[in-house]
Tab-separated table of C-alpha atoms (C1' of nucleotides) in Angstrom:
chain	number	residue	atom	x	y	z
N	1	UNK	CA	0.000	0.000	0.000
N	2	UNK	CA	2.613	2.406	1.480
N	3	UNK	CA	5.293	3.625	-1.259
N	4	UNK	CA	8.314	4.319	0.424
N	5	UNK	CA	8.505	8.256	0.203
N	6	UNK	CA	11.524	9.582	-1.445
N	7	UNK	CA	14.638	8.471	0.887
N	8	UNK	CA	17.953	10.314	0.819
N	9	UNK	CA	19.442	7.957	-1.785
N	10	UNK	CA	20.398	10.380	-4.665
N	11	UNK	CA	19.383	8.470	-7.612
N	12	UNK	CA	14.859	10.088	-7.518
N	13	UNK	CA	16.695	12.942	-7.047
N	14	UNK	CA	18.914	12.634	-9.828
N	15	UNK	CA	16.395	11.244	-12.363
N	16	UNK	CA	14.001	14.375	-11.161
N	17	UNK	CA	16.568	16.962	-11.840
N	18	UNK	CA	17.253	15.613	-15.504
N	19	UNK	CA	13.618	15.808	-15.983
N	20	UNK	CA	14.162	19.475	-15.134
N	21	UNK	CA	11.487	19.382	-12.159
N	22	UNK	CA	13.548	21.297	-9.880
N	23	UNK	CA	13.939	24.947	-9.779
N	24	UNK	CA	16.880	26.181	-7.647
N	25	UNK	CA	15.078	28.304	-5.050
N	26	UNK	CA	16.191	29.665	-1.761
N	27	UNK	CA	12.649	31.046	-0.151
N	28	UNK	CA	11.183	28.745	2.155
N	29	UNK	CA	7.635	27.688	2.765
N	30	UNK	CA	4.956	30.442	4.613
N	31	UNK	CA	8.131	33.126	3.581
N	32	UNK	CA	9.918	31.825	6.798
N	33	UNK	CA	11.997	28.477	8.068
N	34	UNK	CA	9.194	26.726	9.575
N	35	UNK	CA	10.377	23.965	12.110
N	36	UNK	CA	7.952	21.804	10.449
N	37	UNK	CA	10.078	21.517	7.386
N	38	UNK	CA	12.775	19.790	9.129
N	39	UNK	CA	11.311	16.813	9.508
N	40	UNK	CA	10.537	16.190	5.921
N	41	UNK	CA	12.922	14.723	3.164
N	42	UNK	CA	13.099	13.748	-0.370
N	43	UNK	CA	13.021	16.359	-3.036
N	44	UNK	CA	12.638	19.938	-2.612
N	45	UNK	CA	11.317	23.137	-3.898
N	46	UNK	CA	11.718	26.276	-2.547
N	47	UNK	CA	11.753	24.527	0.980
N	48	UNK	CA	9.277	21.902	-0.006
N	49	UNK	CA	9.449	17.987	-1.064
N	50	UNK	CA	7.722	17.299	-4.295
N	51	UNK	CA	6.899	14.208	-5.665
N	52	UNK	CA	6.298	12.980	-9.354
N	53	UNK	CA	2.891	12.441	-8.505
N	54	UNK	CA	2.317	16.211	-7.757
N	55	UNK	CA	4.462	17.369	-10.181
N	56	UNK	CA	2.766	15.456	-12.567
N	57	UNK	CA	-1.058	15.143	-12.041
N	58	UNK	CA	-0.922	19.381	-12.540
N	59	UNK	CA	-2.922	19.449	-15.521
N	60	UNK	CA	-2.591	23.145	-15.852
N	61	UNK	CA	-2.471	25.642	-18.414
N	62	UNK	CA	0.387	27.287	-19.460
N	63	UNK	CA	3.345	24.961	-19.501
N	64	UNK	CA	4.422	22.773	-22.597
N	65	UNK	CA	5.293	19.094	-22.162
N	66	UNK	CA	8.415	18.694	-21.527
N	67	UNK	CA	10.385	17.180	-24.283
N	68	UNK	CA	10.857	13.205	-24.389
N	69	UNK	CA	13.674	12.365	-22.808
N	70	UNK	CA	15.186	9.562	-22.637
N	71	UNK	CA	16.434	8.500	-19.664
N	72	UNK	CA	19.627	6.471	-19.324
N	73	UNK	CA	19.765	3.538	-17.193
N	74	UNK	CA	23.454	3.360	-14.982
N	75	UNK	CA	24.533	0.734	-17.903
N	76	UNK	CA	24.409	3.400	-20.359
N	77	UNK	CA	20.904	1.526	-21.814
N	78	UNK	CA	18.247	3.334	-22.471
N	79	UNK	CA	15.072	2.961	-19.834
N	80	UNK	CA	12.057	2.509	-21.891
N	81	UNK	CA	9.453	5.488	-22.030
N	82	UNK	CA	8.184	5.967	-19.006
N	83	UNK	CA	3.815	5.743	-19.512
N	84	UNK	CA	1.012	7.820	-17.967
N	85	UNK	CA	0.579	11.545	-18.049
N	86	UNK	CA	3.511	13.345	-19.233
N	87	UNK	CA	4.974	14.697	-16.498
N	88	UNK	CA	5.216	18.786	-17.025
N	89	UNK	CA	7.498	21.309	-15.594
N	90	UNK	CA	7.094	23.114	-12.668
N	91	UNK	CA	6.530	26.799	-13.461
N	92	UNK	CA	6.109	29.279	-10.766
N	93	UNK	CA	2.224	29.259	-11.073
N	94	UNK	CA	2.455	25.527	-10.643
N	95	UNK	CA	4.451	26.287	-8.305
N	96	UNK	CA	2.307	28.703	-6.412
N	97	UNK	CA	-0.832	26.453	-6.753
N	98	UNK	CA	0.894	23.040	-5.106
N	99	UNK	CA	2.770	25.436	-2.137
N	100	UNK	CA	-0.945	26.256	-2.147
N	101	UNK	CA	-2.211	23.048	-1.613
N	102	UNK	CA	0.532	21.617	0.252
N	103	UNK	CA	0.227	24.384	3.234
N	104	UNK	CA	-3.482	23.649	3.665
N	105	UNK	CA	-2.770	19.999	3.653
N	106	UNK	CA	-0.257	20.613	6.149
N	107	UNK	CA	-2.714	22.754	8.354
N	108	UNK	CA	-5.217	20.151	8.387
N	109	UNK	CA	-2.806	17.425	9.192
N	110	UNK	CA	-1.959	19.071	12.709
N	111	UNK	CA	-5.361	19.780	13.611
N	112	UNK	CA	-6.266	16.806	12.726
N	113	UNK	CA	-3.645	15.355	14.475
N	114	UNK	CA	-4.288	17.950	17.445
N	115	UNK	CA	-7.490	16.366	17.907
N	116	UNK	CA	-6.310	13.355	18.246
N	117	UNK	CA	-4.012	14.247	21.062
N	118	UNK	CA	-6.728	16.554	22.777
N	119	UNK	CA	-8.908	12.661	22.297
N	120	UNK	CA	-5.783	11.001	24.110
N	121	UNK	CA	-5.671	14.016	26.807
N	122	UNK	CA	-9.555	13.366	27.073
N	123	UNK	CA	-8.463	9.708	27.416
N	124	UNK	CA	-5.631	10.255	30.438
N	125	UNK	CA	-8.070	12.087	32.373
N	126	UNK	CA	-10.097	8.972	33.086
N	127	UNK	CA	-7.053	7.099	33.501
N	128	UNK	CA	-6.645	6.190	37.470
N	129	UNK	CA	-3.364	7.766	37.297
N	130	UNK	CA	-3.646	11.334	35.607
N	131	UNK	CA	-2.182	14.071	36.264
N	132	UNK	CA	-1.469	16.914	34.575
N	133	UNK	CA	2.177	17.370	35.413
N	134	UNK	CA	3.125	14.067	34.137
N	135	UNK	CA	1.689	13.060	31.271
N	136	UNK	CA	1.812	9.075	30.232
N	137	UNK	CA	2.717	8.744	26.746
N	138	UNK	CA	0.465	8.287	24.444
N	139	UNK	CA	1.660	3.999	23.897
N	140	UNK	CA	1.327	3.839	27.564
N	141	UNK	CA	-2.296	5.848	27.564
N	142	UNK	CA	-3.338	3.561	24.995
N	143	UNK	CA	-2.291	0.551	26.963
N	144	UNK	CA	-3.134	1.320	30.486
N	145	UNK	CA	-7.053	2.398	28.820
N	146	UNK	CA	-6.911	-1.199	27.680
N	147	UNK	CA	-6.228	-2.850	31.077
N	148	UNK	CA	-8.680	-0.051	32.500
N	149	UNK	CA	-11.311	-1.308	30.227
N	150	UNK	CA	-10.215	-4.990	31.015
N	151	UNK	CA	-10.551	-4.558	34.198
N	152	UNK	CA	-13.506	-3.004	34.671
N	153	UNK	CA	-14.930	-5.672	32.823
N	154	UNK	CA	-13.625	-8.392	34.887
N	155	UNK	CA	-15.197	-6.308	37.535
N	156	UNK	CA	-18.463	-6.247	36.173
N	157	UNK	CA	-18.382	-10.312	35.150
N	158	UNK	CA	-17.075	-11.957	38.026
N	159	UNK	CA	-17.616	-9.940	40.662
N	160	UNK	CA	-14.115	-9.228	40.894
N	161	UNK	CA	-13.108	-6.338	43.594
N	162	UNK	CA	-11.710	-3.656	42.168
N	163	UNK	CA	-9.863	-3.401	45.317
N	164	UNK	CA	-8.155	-6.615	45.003
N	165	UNK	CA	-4.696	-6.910	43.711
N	166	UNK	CA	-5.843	-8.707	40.559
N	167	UNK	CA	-7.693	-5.431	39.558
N	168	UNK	CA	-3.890	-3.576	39.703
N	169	UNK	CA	-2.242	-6.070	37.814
N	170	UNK	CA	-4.616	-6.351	35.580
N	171	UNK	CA	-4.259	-2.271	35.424
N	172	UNK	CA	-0.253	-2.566	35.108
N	173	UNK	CA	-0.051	-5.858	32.404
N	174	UNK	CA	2.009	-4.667	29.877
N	175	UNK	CA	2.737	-1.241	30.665
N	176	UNK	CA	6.196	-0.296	31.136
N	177	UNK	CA	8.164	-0.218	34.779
N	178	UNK	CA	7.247	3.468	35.067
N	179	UNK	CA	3.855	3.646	33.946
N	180	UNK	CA	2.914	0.817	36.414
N	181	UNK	CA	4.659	2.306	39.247
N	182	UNK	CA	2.542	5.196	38.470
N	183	UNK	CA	-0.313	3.542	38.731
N	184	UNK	CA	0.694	1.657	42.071
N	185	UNK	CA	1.564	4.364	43.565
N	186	UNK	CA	-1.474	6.002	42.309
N	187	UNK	CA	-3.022	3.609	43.769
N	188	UNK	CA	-1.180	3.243	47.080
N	189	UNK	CA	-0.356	-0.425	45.984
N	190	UNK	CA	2.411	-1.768	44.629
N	191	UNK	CA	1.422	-5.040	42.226
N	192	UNK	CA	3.507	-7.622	43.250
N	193	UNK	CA	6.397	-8.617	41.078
N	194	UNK	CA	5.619	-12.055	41.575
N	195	UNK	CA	2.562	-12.344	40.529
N	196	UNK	CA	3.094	-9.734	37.562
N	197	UNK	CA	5.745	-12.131	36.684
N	198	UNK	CA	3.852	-15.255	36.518
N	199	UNK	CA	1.560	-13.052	34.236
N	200	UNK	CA	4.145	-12.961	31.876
N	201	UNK	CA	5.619	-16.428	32.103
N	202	UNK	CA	1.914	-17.463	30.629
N	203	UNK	CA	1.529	-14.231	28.597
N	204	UNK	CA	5.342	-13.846	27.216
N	205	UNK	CA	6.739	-10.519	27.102
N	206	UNK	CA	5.059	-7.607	25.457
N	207	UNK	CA	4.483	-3.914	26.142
N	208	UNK	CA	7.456	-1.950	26.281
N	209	UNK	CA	10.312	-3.505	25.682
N	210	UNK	CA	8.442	-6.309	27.518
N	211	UNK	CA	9.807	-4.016	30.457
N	212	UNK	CA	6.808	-5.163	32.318
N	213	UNK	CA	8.110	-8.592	32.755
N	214	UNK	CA	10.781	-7.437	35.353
N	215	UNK	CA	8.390	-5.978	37.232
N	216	UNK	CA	7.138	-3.422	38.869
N	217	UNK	CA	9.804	-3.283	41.594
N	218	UNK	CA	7.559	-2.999	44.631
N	219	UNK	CA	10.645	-0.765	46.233
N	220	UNK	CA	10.976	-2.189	50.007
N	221	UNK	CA	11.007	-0.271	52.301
N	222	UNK	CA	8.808	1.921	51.119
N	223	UNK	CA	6.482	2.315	48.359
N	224	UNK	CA	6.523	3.550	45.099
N	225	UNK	CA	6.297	7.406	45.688
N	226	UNK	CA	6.381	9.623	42.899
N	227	UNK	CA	5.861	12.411	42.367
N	228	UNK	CA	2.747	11.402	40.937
N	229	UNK	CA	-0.675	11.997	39.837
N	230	UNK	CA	-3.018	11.267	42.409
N	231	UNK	CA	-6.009	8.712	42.202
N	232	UNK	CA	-8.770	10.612	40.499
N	233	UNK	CA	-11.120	9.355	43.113
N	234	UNK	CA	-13.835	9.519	41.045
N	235	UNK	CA	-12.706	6.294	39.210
N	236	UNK	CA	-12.340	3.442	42.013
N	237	UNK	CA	-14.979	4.866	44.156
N	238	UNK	CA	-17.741	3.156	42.556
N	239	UNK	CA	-16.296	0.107	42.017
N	240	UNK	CA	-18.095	-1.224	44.372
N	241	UNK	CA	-21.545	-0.516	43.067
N	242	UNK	CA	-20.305	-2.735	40.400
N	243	UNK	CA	-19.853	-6.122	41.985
N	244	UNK	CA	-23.586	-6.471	41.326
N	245	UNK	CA	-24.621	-7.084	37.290
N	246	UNK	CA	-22.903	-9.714	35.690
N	247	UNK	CA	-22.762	-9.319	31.634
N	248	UNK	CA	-21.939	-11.759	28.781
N	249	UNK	CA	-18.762	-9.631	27.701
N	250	UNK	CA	-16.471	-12.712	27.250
N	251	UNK	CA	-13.371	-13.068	28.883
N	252	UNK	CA	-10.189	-11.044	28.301
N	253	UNK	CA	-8.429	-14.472	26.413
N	254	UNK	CA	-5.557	-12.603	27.622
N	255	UNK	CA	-1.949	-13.337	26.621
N	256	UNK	CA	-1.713	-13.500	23.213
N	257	UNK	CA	0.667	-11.124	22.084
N	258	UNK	CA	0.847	-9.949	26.024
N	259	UNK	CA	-2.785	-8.010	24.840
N	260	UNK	CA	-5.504	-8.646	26.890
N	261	UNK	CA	-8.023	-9.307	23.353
N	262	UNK	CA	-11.575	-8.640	23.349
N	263	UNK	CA	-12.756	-11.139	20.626
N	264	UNK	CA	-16.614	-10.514	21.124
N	265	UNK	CA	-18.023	-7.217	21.603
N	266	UNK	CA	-17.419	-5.336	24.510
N	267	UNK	CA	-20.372	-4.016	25.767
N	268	UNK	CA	-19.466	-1.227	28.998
N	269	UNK	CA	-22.320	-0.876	30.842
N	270	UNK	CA	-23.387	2.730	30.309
N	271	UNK	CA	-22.805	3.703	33.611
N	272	UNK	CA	-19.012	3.293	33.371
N	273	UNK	CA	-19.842	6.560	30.919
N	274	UNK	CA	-21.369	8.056	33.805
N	275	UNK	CA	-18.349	7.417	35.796
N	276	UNK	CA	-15.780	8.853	33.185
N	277	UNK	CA	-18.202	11.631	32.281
N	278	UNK	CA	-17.272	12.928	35.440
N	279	UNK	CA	-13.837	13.945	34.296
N	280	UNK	CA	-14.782	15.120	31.510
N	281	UNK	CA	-14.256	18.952	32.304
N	282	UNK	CA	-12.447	20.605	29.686
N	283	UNK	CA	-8.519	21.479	30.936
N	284	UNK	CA	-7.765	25.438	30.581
N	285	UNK	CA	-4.889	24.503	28.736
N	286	UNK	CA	-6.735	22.838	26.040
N	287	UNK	CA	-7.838	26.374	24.773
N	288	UNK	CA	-4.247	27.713	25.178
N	289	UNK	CA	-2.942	25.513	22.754
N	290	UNK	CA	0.057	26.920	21.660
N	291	UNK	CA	0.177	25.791	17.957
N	292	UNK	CA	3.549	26.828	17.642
N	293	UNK	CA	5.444	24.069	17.157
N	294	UNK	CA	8.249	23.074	19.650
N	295	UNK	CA	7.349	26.355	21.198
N	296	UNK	CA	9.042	25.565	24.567
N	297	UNK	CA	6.155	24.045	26.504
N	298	UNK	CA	6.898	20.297	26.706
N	299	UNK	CA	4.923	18.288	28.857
N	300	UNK	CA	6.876	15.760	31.302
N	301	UNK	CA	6.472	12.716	29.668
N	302	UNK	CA	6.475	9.439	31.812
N	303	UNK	CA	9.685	7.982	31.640
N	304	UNK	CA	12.000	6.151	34.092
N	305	UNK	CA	13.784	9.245	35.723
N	306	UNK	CA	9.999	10.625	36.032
N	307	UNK	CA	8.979	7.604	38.244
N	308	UNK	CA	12.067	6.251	40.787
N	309	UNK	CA	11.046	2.963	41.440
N	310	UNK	CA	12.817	3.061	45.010
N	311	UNK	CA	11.912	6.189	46.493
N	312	UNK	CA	9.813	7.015	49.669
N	313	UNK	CA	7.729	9.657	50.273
N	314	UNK	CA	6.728	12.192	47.947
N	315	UNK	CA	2.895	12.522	47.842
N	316	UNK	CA	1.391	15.689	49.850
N	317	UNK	CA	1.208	14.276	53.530
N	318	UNK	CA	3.715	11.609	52.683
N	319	UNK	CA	2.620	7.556	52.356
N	320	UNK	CA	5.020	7.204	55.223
N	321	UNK	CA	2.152	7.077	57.488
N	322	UNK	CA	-0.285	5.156	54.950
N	323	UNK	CA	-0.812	1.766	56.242
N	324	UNK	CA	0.380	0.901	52.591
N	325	UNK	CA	3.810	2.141	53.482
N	326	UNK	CA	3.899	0.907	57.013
N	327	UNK	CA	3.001	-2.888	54.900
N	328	UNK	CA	5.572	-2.432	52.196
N	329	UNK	CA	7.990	-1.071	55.237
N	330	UNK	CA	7.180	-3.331	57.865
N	331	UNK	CA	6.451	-5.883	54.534
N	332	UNK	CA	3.136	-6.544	56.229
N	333	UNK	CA	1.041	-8.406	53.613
N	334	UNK	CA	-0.161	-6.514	50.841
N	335	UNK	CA	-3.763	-8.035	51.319
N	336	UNK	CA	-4.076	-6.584	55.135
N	337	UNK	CA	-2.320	-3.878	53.873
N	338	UNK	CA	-4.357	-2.846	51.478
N	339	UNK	CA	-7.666	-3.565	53.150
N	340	UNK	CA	-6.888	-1.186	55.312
N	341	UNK	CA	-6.075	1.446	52.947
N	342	UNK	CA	-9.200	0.691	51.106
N	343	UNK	CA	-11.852	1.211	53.585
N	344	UNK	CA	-10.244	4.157	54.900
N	345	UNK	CA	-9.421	6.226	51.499
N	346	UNK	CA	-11.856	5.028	48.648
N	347	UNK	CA	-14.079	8.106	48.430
N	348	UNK	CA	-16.825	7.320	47.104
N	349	UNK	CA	-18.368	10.858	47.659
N	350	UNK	CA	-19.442	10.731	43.926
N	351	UNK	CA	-21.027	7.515	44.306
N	352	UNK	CA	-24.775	8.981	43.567
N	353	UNK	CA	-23.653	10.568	40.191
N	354	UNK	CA	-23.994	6.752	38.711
F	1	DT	C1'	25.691	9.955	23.216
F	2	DA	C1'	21.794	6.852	22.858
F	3	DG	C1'	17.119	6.093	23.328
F	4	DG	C1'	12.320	7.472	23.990
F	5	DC	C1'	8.842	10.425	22.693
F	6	DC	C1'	7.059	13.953	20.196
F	7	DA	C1'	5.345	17.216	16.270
F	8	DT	C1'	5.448	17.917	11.721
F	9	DC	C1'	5.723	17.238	6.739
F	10	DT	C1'	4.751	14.324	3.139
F	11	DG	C1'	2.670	11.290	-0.479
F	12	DG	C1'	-0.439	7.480	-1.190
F	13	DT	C1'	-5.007	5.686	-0.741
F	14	DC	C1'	-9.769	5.779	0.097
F	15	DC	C1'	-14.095	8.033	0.483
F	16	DT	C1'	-17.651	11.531	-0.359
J	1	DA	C1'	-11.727	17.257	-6.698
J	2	DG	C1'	-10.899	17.689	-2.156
J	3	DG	C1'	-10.669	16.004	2.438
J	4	DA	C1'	-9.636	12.344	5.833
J	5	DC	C1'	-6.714	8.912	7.133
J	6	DC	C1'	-2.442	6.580	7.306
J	7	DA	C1'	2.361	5.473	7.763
J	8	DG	C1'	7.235	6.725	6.775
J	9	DA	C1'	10.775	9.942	7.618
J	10	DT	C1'	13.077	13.444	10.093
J	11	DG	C1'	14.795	16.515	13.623
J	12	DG	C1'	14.151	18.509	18.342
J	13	DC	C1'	13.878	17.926	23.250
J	14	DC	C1'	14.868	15.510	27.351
J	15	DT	C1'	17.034	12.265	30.472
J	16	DA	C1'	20.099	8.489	31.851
DNA sequence: TAGGCCATCTGGTCCT
DNA sequence: AGGACCAGATGGCCTA
């Protein structure tokens, strides 16, 4: 399907410039250097790549045909004729009209594309672990929804508790070391290794890097404690309310390609909605987009140095004193551990909004 | 310096 | 014909 796009070889570039496509000139796109253009490669004009494609499907006015040419293959042979539209030269009005085109494509490439992140910031927000300070990546968003969704199915079919460590590894399969620290320590419980392991002796290795198979180092003493996000209450709290229905969604057949699969449809009870509805508020920075690119403002990513895996303290108040810490301290077990931290901090404040 | 992640440009393909 | 979508390529930023 996908042609490969002009590379740096010089021989398309060669070829072109015999045909005569190429006009030396210095001015760059939108009459300035645009960061944008770095990225791109292959032939230029004027700042821009062309293609053969563009050059040639002009069927404009003015220009004649350019003459036959033939082209001469390395041996000296001649190529045969080349079929399909004559390819014409590319005059400044041609010029003009695909610089035209090309910076309106452009323009609704990145909104386009800025939708799509402002659908993945949309997407974080529900995630048990946002924050706005540090952002997952957009793989890790992706994957973490997955589990989220996973879970909260298993939830809904068996009965599961969301509170029970299955829920958080079935949160953290697959995401990367960080990312499920993140969500541990969002979630004032660190998955243990062990049993994240065993998921991945049955699943193999995916995710990132198949980081996730070396686990989520529960750090001892002490949890996981980031400078994260905190848990968006809003998304365990009602957990509970759904230990009751049971629906037909099928079971994850997890572990094929580490991906928790959903081979029949996967049918959320509407009242999830209601839950993530809740954080739906739109972010004041979402109207101060800065469309400027690589203007400065970089979100913190989630990466390793983002998310020490052996530090203590860190969240406002400290988990020093969280039951959760004294378990992963005093390596109480996680179970009693996180009991207690469950029926003292799930808020489920919001409970009546389902 | 390498690696991860990102935004952007780009051309091809499909759809309306 | 034009727009949406997609994937490849590239360079910048950041951190280990």
């Amino acid at each position: 399907m996908m042609t490969k796009p002009f590379g740096k070889t010089g021989d398309v570039s060669e070829l072109v410039s015999s045909l005569g496509w190429l006009e030396e000139d210095g001015s760059s796109q939108d009459g300035e250097e645009s960061p944008e253009m770095r990225g791109h490669h292959g032939l230029t004009v004027g700042g821009r790549i062309l293609s053969c494609t563009e050059l040639g499907s002009e069927d404009m006015d003015e220009e004649e045909e350019e003459e036959d040419e033939e082209e001469i293959g390395p041996n000296g042979e001649k190529a045969p004729k080349r079929r399909g539209p004559k390819k014409k030269k590319m005059t400044k009005a041609r010029q003009e009209r695909f610089r035209a085109r090309r910076m309106k494509a452009n323009a609704r490439e990145r909104s386009r594309m800025h939708g799509l992140n402002d659908a993945l910031d949309n997407l974080r927000r529900v995630m048990p672990c946002y924050s706005k300070t540090q952002k997952l990546s957009k793989i890790e968003t992706l994957r973490l929804a997955r589990n989220y969704i996973w879970a909260l199915s298993e939830v809904l079919e068996s009965g599961q508790s969301p509170e029970s460590h299955g829920f958080v590894e079935m949160l953290c399969k697959g995401l990367s070391q960080p990312t499920s620290n993140l969500v541990a320590g969002s979630l004032q419980l660190g998955p243990s290794p062990v049993m994240l392991n065993k998921l991945e002796d049955k699943c193999g290795s995916s995710g990132v890097g198949g980081q996730a198979g070396h686990a989520l180092s529960y750090p001892s003493p002490g949890l996981p404690s980031p400078p994260y996000g905190s848990l968006e209450a809003s998304h365990l709290l009602h957990m509970k309310s759904f230990k009751g229905p049971v629906y037909d969604n099928p079971s994850p057949n997890e572990c094929s390609s580490g991906t928790p699969p959903y081979d029949g449809p996967l049918t959320p009870p509407l009242s999830i909605s209601g839950t993530f509805a809740l954080k739906q508020e739109a972010s004041p920075h979402e109207s101060e987009r800065n469309y400027t690119p690589h203007s400065g403002h970089h979100a913190h990513y989630l990466s390793a140095h983002h998310y020490p895996t052996s530090t203590a303290g860190g969240l406002p108040g400290g988990p020093q004193g969280h039951p959760l810490f004294q378990a992963s301290r005093y390596e109480l077990p996680l179970d009693v551990a996180f009991d207690s931290f469950t029926s003292s901090h799930l808020v489920t404040s919001q409970m009546g909004t389902i």
